[in-house]
Short mmCIF file of C-alpha atoms and ligand atoms in Angstrom, two decimals:
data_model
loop_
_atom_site.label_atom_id
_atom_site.label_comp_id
_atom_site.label_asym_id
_atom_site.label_seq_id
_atom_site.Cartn_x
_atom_site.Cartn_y
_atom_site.Cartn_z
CA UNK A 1 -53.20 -100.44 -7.86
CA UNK A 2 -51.30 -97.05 -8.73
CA UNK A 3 -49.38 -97.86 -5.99
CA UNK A 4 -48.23 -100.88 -7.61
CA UNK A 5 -46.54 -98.86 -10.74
CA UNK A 6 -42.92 -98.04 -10.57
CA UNK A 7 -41.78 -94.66 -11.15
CA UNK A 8 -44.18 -92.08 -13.53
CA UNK A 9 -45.36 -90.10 -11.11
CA UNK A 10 -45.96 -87.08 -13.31
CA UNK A 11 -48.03 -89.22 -15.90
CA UNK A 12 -50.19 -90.82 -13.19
CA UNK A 13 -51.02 -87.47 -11.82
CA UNK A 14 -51.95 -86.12 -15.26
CA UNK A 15 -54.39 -89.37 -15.32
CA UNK A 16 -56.28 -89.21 -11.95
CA UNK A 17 -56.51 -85.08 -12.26
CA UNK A 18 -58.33 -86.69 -16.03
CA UNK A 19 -60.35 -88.73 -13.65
CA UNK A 20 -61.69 -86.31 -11.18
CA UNK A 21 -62.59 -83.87 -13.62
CA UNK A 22 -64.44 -86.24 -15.80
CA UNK A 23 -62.53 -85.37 -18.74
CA UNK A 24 -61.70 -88.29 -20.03
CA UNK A 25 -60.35 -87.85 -23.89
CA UNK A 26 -61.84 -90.95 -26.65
CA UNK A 27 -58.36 -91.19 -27.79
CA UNK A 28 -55.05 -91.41 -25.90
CA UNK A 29 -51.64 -92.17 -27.11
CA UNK A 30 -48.99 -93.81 -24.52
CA UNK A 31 -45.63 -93.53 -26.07
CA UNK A 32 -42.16 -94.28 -24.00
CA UNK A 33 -39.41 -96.91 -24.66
CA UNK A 34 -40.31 -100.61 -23.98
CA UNK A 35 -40.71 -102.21 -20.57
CA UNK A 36 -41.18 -99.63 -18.25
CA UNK A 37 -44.98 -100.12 -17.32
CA UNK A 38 -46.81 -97.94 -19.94
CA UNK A 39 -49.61 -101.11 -20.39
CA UNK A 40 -49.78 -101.14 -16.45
CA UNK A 41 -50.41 -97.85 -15.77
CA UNK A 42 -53.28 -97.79 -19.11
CA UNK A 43 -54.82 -101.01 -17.58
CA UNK A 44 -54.88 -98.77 -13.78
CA UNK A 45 -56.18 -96.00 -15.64
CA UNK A 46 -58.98 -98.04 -17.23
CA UNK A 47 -59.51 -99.83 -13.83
CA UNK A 48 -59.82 -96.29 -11.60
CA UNK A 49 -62.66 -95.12 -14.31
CA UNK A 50 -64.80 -98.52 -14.34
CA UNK A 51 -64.59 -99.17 -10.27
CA UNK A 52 -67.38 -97.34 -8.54
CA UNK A 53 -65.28 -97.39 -5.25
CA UNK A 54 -64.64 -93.90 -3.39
CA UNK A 55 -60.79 -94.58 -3.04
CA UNK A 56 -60.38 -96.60 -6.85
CA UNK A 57 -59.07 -98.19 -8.29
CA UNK A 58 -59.59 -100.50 -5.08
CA UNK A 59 -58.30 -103.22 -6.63
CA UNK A 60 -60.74 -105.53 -4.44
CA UNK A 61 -64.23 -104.77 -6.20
CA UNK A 62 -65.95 -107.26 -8.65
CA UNK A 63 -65.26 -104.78 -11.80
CA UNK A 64 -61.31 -104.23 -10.57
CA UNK A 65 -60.82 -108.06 -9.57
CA UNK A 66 -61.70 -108.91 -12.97
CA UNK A 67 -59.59 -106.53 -14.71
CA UNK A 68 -56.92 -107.42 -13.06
CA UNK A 69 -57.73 -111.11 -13.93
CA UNK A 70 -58.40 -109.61 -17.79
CA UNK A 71 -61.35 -111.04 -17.90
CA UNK A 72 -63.58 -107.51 -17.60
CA UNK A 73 -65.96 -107.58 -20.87
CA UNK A 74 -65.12 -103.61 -20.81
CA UNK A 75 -61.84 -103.34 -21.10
CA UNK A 76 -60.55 -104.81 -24.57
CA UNK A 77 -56.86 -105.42 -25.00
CA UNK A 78 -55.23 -105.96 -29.05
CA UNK A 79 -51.83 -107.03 -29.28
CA UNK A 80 -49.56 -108.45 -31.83
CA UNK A 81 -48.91 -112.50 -31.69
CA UNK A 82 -45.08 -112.57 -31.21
CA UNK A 83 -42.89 -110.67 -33.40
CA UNK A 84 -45.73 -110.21 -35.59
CA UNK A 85 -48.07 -107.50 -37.06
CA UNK A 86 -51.32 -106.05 -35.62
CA UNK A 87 -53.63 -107.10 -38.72
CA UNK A 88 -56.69 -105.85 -40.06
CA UNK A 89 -59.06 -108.94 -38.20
CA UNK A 90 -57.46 -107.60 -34.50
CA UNK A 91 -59.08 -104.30 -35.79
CA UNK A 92 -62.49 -105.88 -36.85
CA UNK A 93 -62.53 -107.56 -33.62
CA UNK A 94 -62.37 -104.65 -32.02
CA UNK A 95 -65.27 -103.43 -33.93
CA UNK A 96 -67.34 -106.27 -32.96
CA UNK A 97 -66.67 -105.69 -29.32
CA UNK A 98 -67.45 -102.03 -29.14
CA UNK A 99 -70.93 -102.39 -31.30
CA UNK A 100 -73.17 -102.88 -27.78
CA UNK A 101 -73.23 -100.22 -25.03
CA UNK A 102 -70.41 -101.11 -22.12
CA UNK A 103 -72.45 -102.43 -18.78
CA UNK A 104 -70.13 -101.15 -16.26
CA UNK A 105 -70.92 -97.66 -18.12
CA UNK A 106 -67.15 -97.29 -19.92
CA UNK A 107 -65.63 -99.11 -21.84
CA UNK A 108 -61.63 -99.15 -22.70
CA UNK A 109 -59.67 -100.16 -25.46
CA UNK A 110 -56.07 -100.95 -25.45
CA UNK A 111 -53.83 -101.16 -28.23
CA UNK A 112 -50.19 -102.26 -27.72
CA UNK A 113 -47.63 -101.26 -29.91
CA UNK A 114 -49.90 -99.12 -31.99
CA UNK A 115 -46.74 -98.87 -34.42
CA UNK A 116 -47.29 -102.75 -35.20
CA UNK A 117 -50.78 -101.86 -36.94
CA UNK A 118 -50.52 -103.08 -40.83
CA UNK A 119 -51.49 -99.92 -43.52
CA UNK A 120 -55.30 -101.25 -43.82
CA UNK A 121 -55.30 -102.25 -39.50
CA UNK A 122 -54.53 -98.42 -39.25
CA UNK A 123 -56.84 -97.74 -41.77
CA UNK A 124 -59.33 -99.25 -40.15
CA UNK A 125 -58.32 -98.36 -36.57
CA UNK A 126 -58.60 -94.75 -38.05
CA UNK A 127 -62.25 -95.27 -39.06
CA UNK A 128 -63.35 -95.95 -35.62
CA UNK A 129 -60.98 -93.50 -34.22
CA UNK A 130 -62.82 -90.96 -36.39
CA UNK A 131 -65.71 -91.45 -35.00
CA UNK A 132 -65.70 -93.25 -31.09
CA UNK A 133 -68.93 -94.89 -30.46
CA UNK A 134 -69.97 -93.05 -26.81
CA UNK A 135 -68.33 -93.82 -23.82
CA UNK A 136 -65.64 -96.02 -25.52
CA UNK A 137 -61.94 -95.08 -24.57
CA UNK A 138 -59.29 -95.94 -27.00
CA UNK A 139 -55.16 -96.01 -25.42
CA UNK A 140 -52.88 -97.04 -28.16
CA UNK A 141 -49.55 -97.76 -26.48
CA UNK A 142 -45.73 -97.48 -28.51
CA UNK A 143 -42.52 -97.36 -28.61
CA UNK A 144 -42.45 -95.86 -32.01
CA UNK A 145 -45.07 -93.12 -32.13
CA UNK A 146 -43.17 -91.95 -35.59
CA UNK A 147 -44.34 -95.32 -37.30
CA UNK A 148 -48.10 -94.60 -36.48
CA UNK A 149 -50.08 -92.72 -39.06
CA UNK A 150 -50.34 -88.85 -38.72
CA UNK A 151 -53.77 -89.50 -39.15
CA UNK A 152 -54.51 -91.61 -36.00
CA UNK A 153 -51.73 -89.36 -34.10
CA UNK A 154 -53.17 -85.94 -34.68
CA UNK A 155 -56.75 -87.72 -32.97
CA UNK A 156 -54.86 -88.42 -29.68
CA UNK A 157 -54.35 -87.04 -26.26
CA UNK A 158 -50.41 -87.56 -25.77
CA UNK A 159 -48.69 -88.76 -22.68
CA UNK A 160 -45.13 -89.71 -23.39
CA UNK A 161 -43.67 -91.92 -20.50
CA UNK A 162 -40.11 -90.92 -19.30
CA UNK A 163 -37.89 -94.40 -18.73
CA UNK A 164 -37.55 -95.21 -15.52
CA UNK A 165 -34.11 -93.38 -12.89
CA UNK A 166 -31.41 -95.71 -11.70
CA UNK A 167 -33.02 -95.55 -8.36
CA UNK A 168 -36.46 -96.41 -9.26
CA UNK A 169 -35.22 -99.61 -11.05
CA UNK A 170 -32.92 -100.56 -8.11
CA UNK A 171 -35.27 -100.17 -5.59
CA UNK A 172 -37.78 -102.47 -7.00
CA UNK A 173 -35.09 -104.98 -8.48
CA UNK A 174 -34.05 -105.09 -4.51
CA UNK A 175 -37.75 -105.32 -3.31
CA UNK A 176 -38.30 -107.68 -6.04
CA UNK A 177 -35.29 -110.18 -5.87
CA UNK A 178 -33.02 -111.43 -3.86
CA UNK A 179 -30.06 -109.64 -4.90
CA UNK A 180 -27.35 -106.96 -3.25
CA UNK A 181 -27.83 -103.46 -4.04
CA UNK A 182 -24.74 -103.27 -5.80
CA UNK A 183 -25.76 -105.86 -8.14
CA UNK A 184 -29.20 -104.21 -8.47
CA UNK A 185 -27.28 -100.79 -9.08
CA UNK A 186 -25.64 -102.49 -12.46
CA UNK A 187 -28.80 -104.19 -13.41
CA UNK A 188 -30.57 -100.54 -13.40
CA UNK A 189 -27.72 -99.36 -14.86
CA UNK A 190 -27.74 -101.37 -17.79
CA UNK A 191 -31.34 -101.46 -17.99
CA UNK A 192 -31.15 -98.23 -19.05
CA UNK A 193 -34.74 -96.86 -17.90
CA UNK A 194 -36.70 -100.22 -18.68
CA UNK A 195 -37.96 -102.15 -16.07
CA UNK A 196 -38.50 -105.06 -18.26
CA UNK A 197 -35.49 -104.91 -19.13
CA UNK A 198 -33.63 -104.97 -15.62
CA UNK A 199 -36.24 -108.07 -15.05
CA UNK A 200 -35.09 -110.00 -18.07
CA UNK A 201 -31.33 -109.74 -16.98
CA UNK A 202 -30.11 -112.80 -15.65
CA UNK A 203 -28.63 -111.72 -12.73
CA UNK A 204 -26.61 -114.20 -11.36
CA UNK A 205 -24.82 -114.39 -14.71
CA UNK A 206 -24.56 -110.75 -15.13
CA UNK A 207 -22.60 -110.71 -11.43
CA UNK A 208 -20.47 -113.62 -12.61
CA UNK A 209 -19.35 -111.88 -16.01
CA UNK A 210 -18.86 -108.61 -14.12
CA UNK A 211 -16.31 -110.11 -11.65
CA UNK A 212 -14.49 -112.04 -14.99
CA UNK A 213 -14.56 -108.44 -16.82
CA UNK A 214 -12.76 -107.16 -13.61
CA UNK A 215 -10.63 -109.92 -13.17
CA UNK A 216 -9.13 -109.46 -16.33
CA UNK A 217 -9.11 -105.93 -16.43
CA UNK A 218 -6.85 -106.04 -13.09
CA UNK A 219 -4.58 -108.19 -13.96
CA UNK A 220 -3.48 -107.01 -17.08
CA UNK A 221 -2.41 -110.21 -18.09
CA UNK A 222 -2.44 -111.56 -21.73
CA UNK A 223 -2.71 -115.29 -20.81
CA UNK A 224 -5.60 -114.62 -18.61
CA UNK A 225 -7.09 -112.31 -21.34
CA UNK A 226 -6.70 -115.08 -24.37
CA UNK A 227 -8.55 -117.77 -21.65
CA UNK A 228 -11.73 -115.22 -21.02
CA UNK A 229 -12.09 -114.70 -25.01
CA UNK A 230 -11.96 -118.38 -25.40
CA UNK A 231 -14.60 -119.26 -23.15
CA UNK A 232 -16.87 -116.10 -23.71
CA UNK A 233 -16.71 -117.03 -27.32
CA UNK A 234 -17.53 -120.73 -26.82
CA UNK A 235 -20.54 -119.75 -24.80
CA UNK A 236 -23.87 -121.05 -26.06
CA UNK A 237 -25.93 -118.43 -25.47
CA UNK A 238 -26.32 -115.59 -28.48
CA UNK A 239 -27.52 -112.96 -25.94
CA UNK A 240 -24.57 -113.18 -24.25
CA UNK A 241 -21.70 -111.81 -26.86
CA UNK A 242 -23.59 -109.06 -27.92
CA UNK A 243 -24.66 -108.52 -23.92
CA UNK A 244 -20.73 -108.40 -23.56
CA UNK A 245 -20.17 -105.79 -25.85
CA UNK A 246 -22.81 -103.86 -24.60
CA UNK A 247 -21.09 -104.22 -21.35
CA UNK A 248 -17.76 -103.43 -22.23
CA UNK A 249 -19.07 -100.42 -24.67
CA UNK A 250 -20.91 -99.73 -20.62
CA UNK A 251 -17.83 -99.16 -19.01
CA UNK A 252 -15.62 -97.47 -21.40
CA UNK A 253 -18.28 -95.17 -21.12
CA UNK A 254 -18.44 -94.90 -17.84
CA UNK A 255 -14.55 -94.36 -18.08
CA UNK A 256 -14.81 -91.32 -19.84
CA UNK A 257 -17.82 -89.81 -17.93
CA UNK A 258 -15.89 -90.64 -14.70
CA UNK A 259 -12.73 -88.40 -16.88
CA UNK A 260 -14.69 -85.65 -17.85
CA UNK A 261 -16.10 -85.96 -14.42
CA UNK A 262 -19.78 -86.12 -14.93
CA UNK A 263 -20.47 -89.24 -12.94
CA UNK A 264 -20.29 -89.99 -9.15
CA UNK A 265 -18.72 -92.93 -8.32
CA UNK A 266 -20.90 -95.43 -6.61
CA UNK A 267 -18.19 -97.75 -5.86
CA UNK A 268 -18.34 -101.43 -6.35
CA UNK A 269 -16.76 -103.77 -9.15
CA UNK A 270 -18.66 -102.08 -12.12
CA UNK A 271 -16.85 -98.28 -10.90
CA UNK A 272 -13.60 -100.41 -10.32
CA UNK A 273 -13.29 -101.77 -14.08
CA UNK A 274 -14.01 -98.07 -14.99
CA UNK A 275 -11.63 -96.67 -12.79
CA UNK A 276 -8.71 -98.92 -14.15
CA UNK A 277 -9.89 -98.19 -17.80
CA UNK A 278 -9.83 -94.23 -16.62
CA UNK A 279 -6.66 -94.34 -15.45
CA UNK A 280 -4.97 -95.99 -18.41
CA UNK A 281 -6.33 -94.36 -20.84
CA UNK A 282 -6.54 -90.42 -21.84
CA UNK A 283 -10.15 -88.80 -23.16
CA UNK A 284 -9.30 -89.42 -26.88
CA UNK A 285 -8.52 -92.80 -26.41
CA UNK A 286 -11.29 -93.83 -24.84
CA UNK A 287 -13.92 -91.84 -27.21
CA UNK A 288 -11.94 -94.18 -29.79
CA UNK A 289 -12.40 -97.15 -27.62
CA UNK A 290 -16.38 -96.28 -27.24
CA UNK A 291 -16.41 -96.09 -30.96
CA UNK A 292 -14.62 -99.12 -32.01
CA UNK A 293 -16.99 -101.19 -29.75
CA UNK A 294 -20.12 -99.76 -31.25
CA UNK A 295 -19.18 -100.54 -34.80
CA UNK A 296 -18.74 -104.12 -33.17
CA UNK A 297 -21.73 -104.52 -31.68
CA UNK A 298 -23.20 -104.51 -34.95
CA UNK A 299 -20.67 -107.10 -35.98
CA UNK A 300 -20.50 -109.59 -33.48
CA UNK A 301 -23.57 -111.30 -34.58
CA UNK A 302 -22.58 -112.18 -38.05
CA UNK A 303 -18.55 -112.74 -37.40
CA UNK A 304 -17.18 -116.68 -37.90
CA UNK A 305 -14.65 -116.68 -35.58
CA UNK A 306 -15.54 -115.13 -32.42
CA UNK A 307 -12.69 -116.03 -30.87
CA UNK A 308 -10.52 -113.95 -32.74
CA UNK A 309 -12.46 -111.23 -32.80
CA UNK A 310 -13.46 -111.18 -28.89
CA UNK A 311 -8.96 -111.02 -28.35
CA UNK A 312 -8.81 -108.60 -30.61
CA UNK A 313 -11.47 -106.29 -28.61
CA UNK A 314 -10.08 -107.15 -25.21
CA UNK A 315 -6.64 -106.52 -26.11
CA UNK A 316 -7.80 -102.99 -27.63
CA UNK A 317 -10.00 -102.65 -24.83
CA UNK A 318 -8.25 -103.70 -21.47
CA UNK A 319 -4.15 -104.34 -22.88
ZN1 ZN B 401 -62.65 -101.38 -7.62
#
């Protein structure tokens, strides 16, 4: 089962040296951006305690089986319904569940995204936190540790999660999927550390609107430029402007890192857009360039005519 998680090799060892001393804390916080396995490696953690197994978790025993099913009675799991809030019921829930002794001799409680607690769920959650019922384990999981209470923060053992390398995201997208490496290479790229993330890429798209970016860039060519902009902009999908602009704003930026020369090149069609950009453009330019497409990713979603405003980026951008 550890061998399952991607990357966080520091954390897990901080866990199973936890685990073969005994010392396991009541309350732990998992903090670390979204998507890049902090619930996996809490429901491992939780798993290695409760299986009885010499080399655990085994992953094959009755106790690990159903934990990996979530089924286990002693392993309780909150989480917000959508987009929602954590609310003060989730919390009373918990109570009820934690009242009777565990039977496998531990039990765990996981909280994801701690930070989507309401002011009276905290409350509450703080009340129990306070004072753990014996041999109950609490891991509240987040993305934004600053939004929990001081109160429930100062009561937890810390592990903050580091996101993910370039490598460790490519190598599993490759294991994972059937894609080239180069492809994986810009999905880890842009995934920026998040495995969930890279996952929820569509990849096949991503490849296609690469080669279009590059296309264009090449050819320098205004008709070719006004025909991308018209059919980007007339694209269904609302992911996919603001996914643009996060993709152009991607290799400006590699541009100037490649300028300043603080990037290897890896080769491929996402260096070769970034290569052209570097070569037309100076350092100040392209810092400008960067900036003008940040202010417009904040604008893309609420502009009218997309059209006009996707010609007017590309001609700043690639003319
Ligand atoms: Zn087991």
């Amino acid at each position: 089962m550890w061998g399952e998680i991607v990357g966080h090799k520091r954390e897990i060892s901080i866990l199973t040296k936890v685990l073969e001393k005994g010392e396991l804390a009541s309350t732990y916080l998992f903090s670390g951006i979204d998507g890049i396995g902090k619930r996996k490696v809490a429901v491992t953690f939780a798993a290695a305690s409760i299986c009885s197994k010499d080399n655990r978790p085994c992953g094959t025993c009755p106790d690990c089986s159903k934990i990996i099913k979530g089924v286990h009675p002693d392993l309780v799991e909150v989480e917000a319904e959508g987009e929602g809030e954590i609310k003060i019921d989730d919390v009373r829930e918990i109570q009820s569940r934690i009242k009777y002794a565990p039977i496998s001799g531990k039990r765990f409680v996981i909280i994801n995204d701690a930070h989507r607690m309401t002011t009276s769920a905290a409350n509450a959650a703080l009340k129990i936190l306070e004072e753990p019922p014996i041999k109950n384990h609490f891991i509240l999981i987040t993305s934004m540790p600053s939004n929990i209470l001081p109160t429930i923060l100062s009561r937890c053992q810390k592990i903050s999660f580091s996101p993910l390398t370039e490598q460790e995201i490519s190598g599993y997208i490759v294991s994972k999927f059937d894609i080239p490496e180069d492809v994986a290479r810009h999905v880890a790229m842009l995934a920026e550390g998040s495995i969930g993330r890279a996952i929820n890429l569509n990849h096949e798209s991503l490849k296609t609107l690469i080669n279009e970016i590059l296309d264009v860039t090449r050819s320098n060519d205004t008709t070719r430029l006004l025909v991308a902009a018209e059919r980007w902009s007339k694209d269904g999908d609302h992911e996919r402007l603001p996914f643009l602009i996060y993709l152009l704003h991607r290799f400006i930026h590699n541009a100037l890192l490649f300028k300043l020369g603080l990037k290897d090149r890896w080769g491929g069609t996402f260096d070769e857009v970034s290569a052209i950009l570097e070569a037309r453009n100076d350092k100040d330019s392209l810092i400008r360039k960067a900036k003008v497409l940040n202010d417009m990713h904040w604008q893309i979603t609420k502009t009218y005519n997309k059209q006009l405003m996707l010609e007017e980026l590309l001609f700043t951008l690639l003319g």
